[in-house]
Amino acid sequence: MAVNGDAPRRSMAGRALALLGVFDPAHPRLRLTELARRADLPLATVHRLTGELVSWGALERDADGYYSIGLRLWEAATLAPVAGRLREVALPFMQDLYEATRENIHLAVHDGFDALYVEKLSGHRSVPVISRIGARLPLHSTGVGKALLARAGAEFLRSYLERPLPRFTRYTITERARLVREVRATARRGYALTNEEMTLGSCSVAVPIPVEGHGPAGALGIVVRSVRTDLHRLVPDLRAAADAIARRLDESRVPGVAEGGFVHLARGGSR
Amino acid sequence: MAVNGDAPRRSMAGRALALLGVFDPAHPRLRLTELARRADLPLATVHRLTGELVSWGALERDADGYYSIGLRLWEAATLAPVAGRLREVALPFMQDLYEATRENIHLAVHDGFDALYVEKLSGHRSVPVISRIGARLPLHSTGVGKALLARAGAEFLRSYLERPLPRFTRYTITERARLVREVRATARRGYALTNEEMTLGSCSVAVPIPVEGHGPAGALGIVVRSVRTDLHRLVPDLRAAADAIARRLDESRVPGVAEGGFVHLARGGSR
């Protein structure tokens, strides 16, 4: 077995988790040697651990010898709170927005320095976007991100500005003073706008979901082709949807009802 | 530390996976003692392992001391093939079906003896259903399940019939000879029907997604109120959607294009 500098500090459980953590959107399928290299673990260890992970269903191995995340892990992950109540409550309102616009409808939550996309609806005619469920995109270059940034407060904004602000298009706001002004304007008017700041050809409008204490802060956004200039026209519907989602989340906090997060569905099934 | 009969046979990685496996839709939040009991592990082991799982993000612990599946595990799980290409390809067609009906639109795959629900669209006016993303429901009592059963072949049907057939309503088909006839009729006409067999008040129509070699077999279904008697009217649209999904999946199998499963999105982002 190869000597590995990091290995003595990591438990076997930690090494198993490290193997799950090396997959990313650009690398959803990996060979055994790539797993070992990316997790910085000896090949023999990886061979043994992948055997365990595959037999449980945390990983699966296809006919070409590539490993990917397994069905049982995906199934367990559908029980995460972020995928549960927030998504369930938001989805019918997102459907309404989709029907009214036929555009990309996004639900994202604030996690660390990112907007984490937890739901996305889109149709055949929606503008192609980089987002997907599970994607992380920056707070300063996306509509939902700016809505979350405007809600996070001055102290968070200061720490956000201490980090590099990656540029995605020539319209991405990377000048710090300008971003501060933009975030203040967003907070004042209550909704965020982007114009080709993440992807050329698309622009977006987003609002925060005005609720406290249901896990991470959330935002709801619509991404449309940038030739459409009537983004402001979408704000009343977007705000009504975000308010309705917040009300539903608050209602479900009644003791004994919110418990578990799947009560709504269980009750639906008993009718 | 308590003596545990099973523990010596399980590695530390196996025990960590066992802790992830004890959550289910009825128990998405568990206390430490419940985790230990359900995983059949000593409390001290569970205490140490949950510490590792929380610090990686595989579990999270809320203010009330309950554990649930963590955000980072959810994020890794979005990379599972079942959540990737199949869902991405199917979603716009599911949106069309939703817009045409405003009812529950289901995408399920065949896994073991279950229909595993990988996507579900529903609106305010859709009939309440027991399904949710990540749910497993039986093959003999659901529309998507019967469509999958009709496609799985005679040998699989024989092994399915060797197991108990749970009854959910007085209309669930639990008599073996009747289920065989039902499955044959489903295969013959190319679509499945249910009438209050899973939940009183709702009925469904479903078709298989006619594609081979893209992971588990899939089916697409619509669940409506049982007072609507025009299920047959939904078949042409449902079949057209399933055929279109199959065509897209086949097209994306061109070597170098299917690779990874997220190419479509990555390309969208570069426009």
mmCIF file of N, CA, C and O in Angstrom, chain A residues 201-249:
data_model
loop_
_atom_site.group_PDB
_atom_site.id
_atom_site.type_symbol
_atom_site.label_atom_id
_atom_site.label_comp_id
_atom_site.label_asym_id
_atom_site.label_seq_id
_atom_site.Cartn_x
_atom_site.Cartn_y
_atom_site.Cartn_z
ATOM 1 N N GLY A 201 -26.706 36.767 -23.113
ATOM 2 C CA GLY A 201 -27.981 36.409 -23.733
ATOM 3 C C GLY A 201 -29.103 36.175 -22.750
ATOM 4 O O GLY A 201 -30.245 36.035 -23.146
ATOM 5 N N SER A 202 -28.783 36.119 -21.446
ATOM 6 C CA SER A 202 -29.871 35.925 -20.495
ATOM 7 C C SER A 202 -29.820 36.954 -19.367
ATOM 8 O O SER A 202 -28.753 37.431 -18.985
ATOM 9 N N CYS A 203 -30.985 37.312 -18.867
ATOM 10 C CA CYS A 203 -31.065 38.224 -17.740
ATOM 11 C C CYS A 203 -32.084 37.660 -16.756
ATOM 12 O O CYS A 203 -32.778 36.687 -17.058
ATOM 13 N N SER A 204 -32.133 38.226 -15.560
ATOM 14 C CA SER A 204 -32.979 37.597 -14.555
ATOM 15 C C SER A 204 -33.523 38.599 -13.553
ATOM 16 O O SER A 204 -33.022 39.716 -13.418
ATOM 17 N N VAL A 205 -34.576 38.168 -12.875
ATOM 18 C CA VAL A 205 -35.179 38.949 -11.799
ATOM 19 C C VAL A 205 -35.441 37.961 -10.659
ATOM 20 O O VAL A 205 -35.792 36.805 -10.911
ATOM 21 N N ALA A 206 -35.202 38.396 -9.409
ATOM 22 C CA ALA A 206 -35.347 37.472 -8.278
ATOM 23 C C ALA A 206 -35.748 38.219 -7.023
ATOM 24 O O ALA A 206 -35.458 39.411 -6.871
ATOM 25 N N VAL A 207 -36.427 37.510 -6.131
ATOM 26 C CA VAL A 207 -36.842 38.097 -4.841
ATOM 27 C C VAL A 207 -36.480 37.121 -3.717
ATOM 28 O O VAL A 207 -36.448 35.909 -3.932
ATOM 29 N N PRO A 208 -36.211 37.668 -2.519
ATOM 30 C CA PRO A 208 -36.002 36.773 -1.376
ATOM 31 C C PRO A 208 -37.345 36.176 -0.935
ATOM 32 O O PRO A 208 -38.402 36.771 -1.185
ATOM 33 N N ILE A 209 -37.285 35.001 -0.299
ATOM 34 C CA ILE A 209 -38.491 34.418 0.311
ATOM 35 C C ILE A 209 -38.517 34.922 1.744
ATOM 36 O O ILE A 209 -37.645 34.578 2.537
ATOM 37 N N PRO A 210 -39.511 35.791 2.075
ATOM 38 C CA PRO A 210 -39.447 36.533 3.341
ATOM 39 C C PRO A 210 -39.857 35.703 4.546
ATOM 40 O O PRO A 210 -40.925 35.893 5.102
ATOM 41 N N VAL A 211 -38.998 34.801 4.969
ATOM 42 C CA VAL A 211 -39.303 33.949 6.113
ATOM 43 C C VAL A 211 -38.020 33.727 6.905
ATOM 44 O O VAL A 211 -36.931 33.715 6.347
ATOM 45 N N GLU A 212 -38.171 33.579 8.227
ATOM 46 C CA GLU A 212 -37.008 33.367 9.096
ATOM 47 C C GLU A 212 -37.136 32.001 9.763
ATOM 48 O O GLU A 212 -38.238 31.565 10.080
ATOM 49 N N GLY A 213 -36.003 31.383 10.009
ATOM 50 C CA GLY A 213 -35.993 30.212 10.880
ATOM 51 C C GLY A 213 -36.462 28.919 10.268
ATOM 52 O O GLY A 213 -36.866 28.009 10.958
ATOM 53 N N HIS A 214 -36.451 28.816 8.925
ATOM 54 C CA HIS A 214 -36.766 27.539 8.273
ATOM 55 C C HIS A 214 -35.526 27.063 7.549
ATOM 56 O O HIS A 214 -35.568 26.809 6.356
ATOM 57 N N GLY A 215 -34.415 26.995 8.224
ATOM 58 C CA GLY A 215 -33.184 26.613 7.541
ATOM 59 C C GLY A 215 -32.624 27.798 6.789
ATOM 60 O O GLY A 215 -32.947 28.949 7.090
ATOM 61 N N PRO A 216 -31.811 27.547 5.759
ATOM 62 C CA PRO A 216 -31.129 28.632 5.063
ATOM 63 C C PRO A 216 -32.113 29.566 4.352
ATOM 64 O O PRO A 216 -33.211 29.147 3.979
ATOM 65 N N ALA A 217 -31.714 30.848 4.181
ATOM 66 C CA ALA A 217 -32.540 31.815 3.467
ATOM 67 C C ALA A 217 -32.719 31.364 2.025
ATOM 68 O O ALA A 217 -31.814 30.795 1.422
ATOM 69 N N GLY A 218 -33.907 31.625 1.461
ATOM 70 C CA GLY A 218 -34.190 31.199 0.094
ATOM 71 C C GLY A 218 -34.531 32.369 -0.810
ATOM 72 O O GLY A 218 -34.869 33.464 -0.344
ATOM 73 N N ALA A 219 -34.430 32.153 -2.110
ATOM 74 C CA ALA A 219 -34.809 33.154 -3.095
ATOM 75 C C ALA A 219 -35.419 32.459 -4.298
ATOM 76 O O ALA A 219 -35.117 31.302 -4.588
ATOM 77 N N LEU A 220 -36.282 33.206 -4.978
ATOM 78 C CA LEU A 220 -37.021 32.694 -6.124
ATOM 79 C C LEU A 220 -36.702 33.591 -7.315
ATOM 80 O O LEU A 220 -36.735 34.821 -7.171
ATOM 81 N N GLY A 221 -36.366 33.025 -8.455
ATOM 82 C CA GLY A 221 -35.978 33.860 -9.591
ATOM 83 C C GLY A 221 -36.475 33.338 -10.923
ATOM 84 O O GLY A 221 -36.854 32.171 -11.059
ATOM 85 N N ILE A 222 -36.497 34.229 -11.908
ATOM 86 C CA ILE A 222 -36.875 33.879 -13.276
ATOM 87 C C ILE A 222 -35.744 34.327 -14.205
ATOM 88 O O ILE A 222 -35.277 35.465 -14.092
ATOM 89 N N VAL A 223 -35.279 33.443 -15.070
ATOM 90 C CA VAL A 223 -34.242 33.793 -16.039
ATOM 91 C C VAL A 223 -34.866 33.797 -17.425
ATOM 92 O O VAL A 223 -35.495 32.809 -17.825
ATOM 93 N N VAL A 224 -34.691 34.895 -18.143
ATOM 94 C CA VAL A 224 -35.299 35.031 -19.478
ATOM 95 C C VAL A 224 -34.241 35.480 -20.481
ATOM 96 O O VAL A 224 -33.128 35.864 -20.106
ATOM 97 N N ARG A 225 -34.571 35.423 -21.756
ATOM 98 C CA ARG A 225 -33.678 35.961 -22.796
ATOM 99 C C ARG A 225 -33.516 37.463 -22.581
ATOM 100 O O ARG A 225 -34.479 38.157 -22.253
ATOM 101 N N SER A 226 -32.293 37.966 -22.816
ATOM 102 C CA SER A 226 -32.046 39.372 -22.496
ATOM 103 C C SER A 226 -32.713 40.317 -23.486
ATOM 104 O O SER A 226 -32.814 41.505 -23.218
ATOM 105 N N VAL A 227 -33.204 39.790 -24.617
ATOM 106 C CA VAL A 227 -33.941 40.670 -25.523
ATOM 107 C C VAL A 227 -35.303 41.057 -24.930
ATOM 108 O O VAL A 227 -35.882 42.057 -25.311
ATOM 109 N N ARG A 228 -35.766 40.255 -23.991
ATOM 110 C CA ARG A 228 -36.992 40.642 -23.274
ATOM 111 C C ARG A 228 -36.620 41.732 -22.287
ATOM 112 O O ARG A 228 -35.785 41.527 -21.417
ATOM 113 N N THR A 229 -37.233 42.870 -22.376
ATOM 114 C CA THR A 229 -36.816 43.962 -21.499
ATOM 115 C C THR A 229 -37.859 44.262 -20.426
ATOM 116 O O THR A 229 -37.749 45.239 -19.708
ATOM 117 N N ASP A 230 -38.875 43.416 -20.332
ATOM 118 C CA ASP A 230 -39.972 43.691 -19.407
ATOM 119 C C ASP A 230 -39.823 42.910 -18.089
ATOM 120 O O ASP A 230 -40.789 42.370 -17.568
ATOM 121 N N LEU A 231 -38.591 42.855 -17.574
ATOM 122 C CA LEU A 231 -38.340 42.124 -16.333
ATOM 123 C C LEU A 231 -39.184 42.660 -15.178
ATOM 124 O O LEU A 231 -39.682 41.892 -14.364
ATOM 125 N N HIS A 232 -39.333 43.991 -15.104
ATOM 126 C CA HIS A 232 -40.084 44.606 -14.009
ATOM 127 C C HIS A 232 -41.532 44.116 -13.961
ATOM 128 O O HIS A 232 -42.118 44.002 -12.895
ATOM 129 N N ARG A 233 -42.071 43.815 -15.148
ATOM 130 C CA ARG A 233 -43.434 43.326 -15.251
ATOM 131 C C ARG A 233 -43.631 41.997 -14.506
ATOM 132 O O ARG A 233 -44.725 41.650 -14.094
ATOM 133 N N LEU A 234 -42.520 41.245 -14.345
ATOM 134 C CA LEU A 234 -42.614 39.930 -13.694
ATOM 135 C C LEU A 234 -42.596 40.037 -12.162
ATOM 136 O O LEU A 234 -42.903 39.069 -11.467
ATOM 137 N N VAL A 235 -42.213 41.215 -11.636
ATOM 138 C CA VAL A 235 -41.999 41.351 -10.190
ATOM 139 C C VAL A 235 -43.255 41.073 -9.350
ATOM 140 O O VAL A 235 -43.169 40.325 -8.376
ATOM 141 N N PRO A 236 -44.432 41.635 -9.706
ATOM 142 C CA PRO A 236 -45.599 41.390 -8.835
ATOM 143 C C PRO A 236 -45.916 39.898 -8.664
ATOM 144 O O PRO A 236 -46.136 39.435 -7.546
ATOM 145 N N ASP A 237 -45.889 39.127 -9.763
ATOM 146 C CA ASP A 237 -46.168 37.688 -9.670
ATOM 147 C C ASP A 237 -45.100 36.970 -8.847
ATOM 148 O O ASP A 237 -45.408 36.079 -8.052
ATOM 149 N N LEU A 238 -43.858 37.362 -9.072
ATOM 150 C CA LEU A 238 -42.739 36.731 -8.371
ATOM 151 C C LEU A 238 -42.853 37.000 -6.872
ATOM 152 O O LEU A 238 -42.702 36.094 -6.038
ATOM 153 N N ARG A 239 -43.164 38.247 -6.533
ATOM 154 C CA ARG A 239 -43.279 38.618 -5.121
ATOM 155 C C ARG A 239 -44.473 37.924 -4.464
ATOM 156 O O ARG A 239 -44.379 37.448 -3.328
ATOM 157 N N ALA A 240 -45.583 37.848 -5.188
ATOM 158 C CA ALA A 240 -46.771 37.164 -4.647
ATOM 159 C C ALA A 240 -46.450 35.696 -4.367
ATOM 160 O O ALA A 240 -46.852 35.134 -3.343
ATOM 161 N N ALA A 241 -45.679 35.067 -5.262
ATOM 162 C CA ALA A 241 -45.318 33.656 -5.074
ATOM 163 C C ALA A 241 -44.412 33.503 -3.851
ATOM 164 O O ALA A 241 -44.626 32.617 -3.010
ATOM 165 N N ALA A 242 -43.413 34.388 -3.731
ATOM 166 C CA ALA A 242 -42.483 34.298 -2.591
ATOM 167 C C ALA A 242 -43.215 34.529 -1.270
ATOM 168 O O ALA A 242 -42.971 33.829 -0.273
ATOM 169 N N ASP A 243 -44.150 35.490 -1.265
ATOM 170 C CA ASP A 243 -44.935 35.748 -0.045
ATOM 171 C C ASP A 243 -45.797 34.539 0.324
ATOM 172 O O ASP A 243 -45.910 34.172 1.492
ATOM 173 N N ALA A 244 -46.408 33.929 -0.690
ATOM 174 C CA ALA A 244 -47.274 32.780 -0.436
ATOM 175 C C ALA A 244 -46.458 31.595 0.085
ATOM 176 O O ALA A 244 -46.888 30.884 0.993
ATOM 177 N N ILE A 245 -45.265 31.397 -0.460
ATOM 178 C CA ILE A 245 -44.385 30.319 0.019
ATOM 179 C C ILE A 245 -44.021 30.572 1.486
ATOM 180 O O ILE A 245 -44.081 29.668 2.326
ATOM 181 N N ALA A 246 -43.673 31.830 1.803
ATOM 182 C CA ALA A 246 -43.299 32.174 3.183
ATOM 183 C C ALA A 246 -44.467 31.914 4.132
ATOM 184 O O ALA A 246 -44.286 31.359 5.223
ATOM 185 N N ARG A 247 -45.695 32.286 3.706
ATOM 186 C CA ARG A 247 -46.878 32.056 4.553
ATOM 187 C C ARG A 247 -47.076 30.566 4.804
ATOM 188 O O ARG A 247 -47.305 30.148 5.940
ATOM 189 N N ARG A 248 -46.978 29.773 3.753
ATOM 190 C CA ARG A 248 -47.148 28.322 3.901
ATOM 191 C C ARG A 248 -46.099 27.743 4.851
ATOM 192 O O ARG A 248 -46.391 26.869 5.668
ATOM 193 N N LEU A 249 -44.863 28.198 4.719
ATOM 194 C CA LEU A 249 -43.795 27.687 5.588
ATOM 195 C C LEU A 249 -44.081 28.064 7.036
ATOM 196 O O LEU A 249 -43.885 27.265 7.945
#
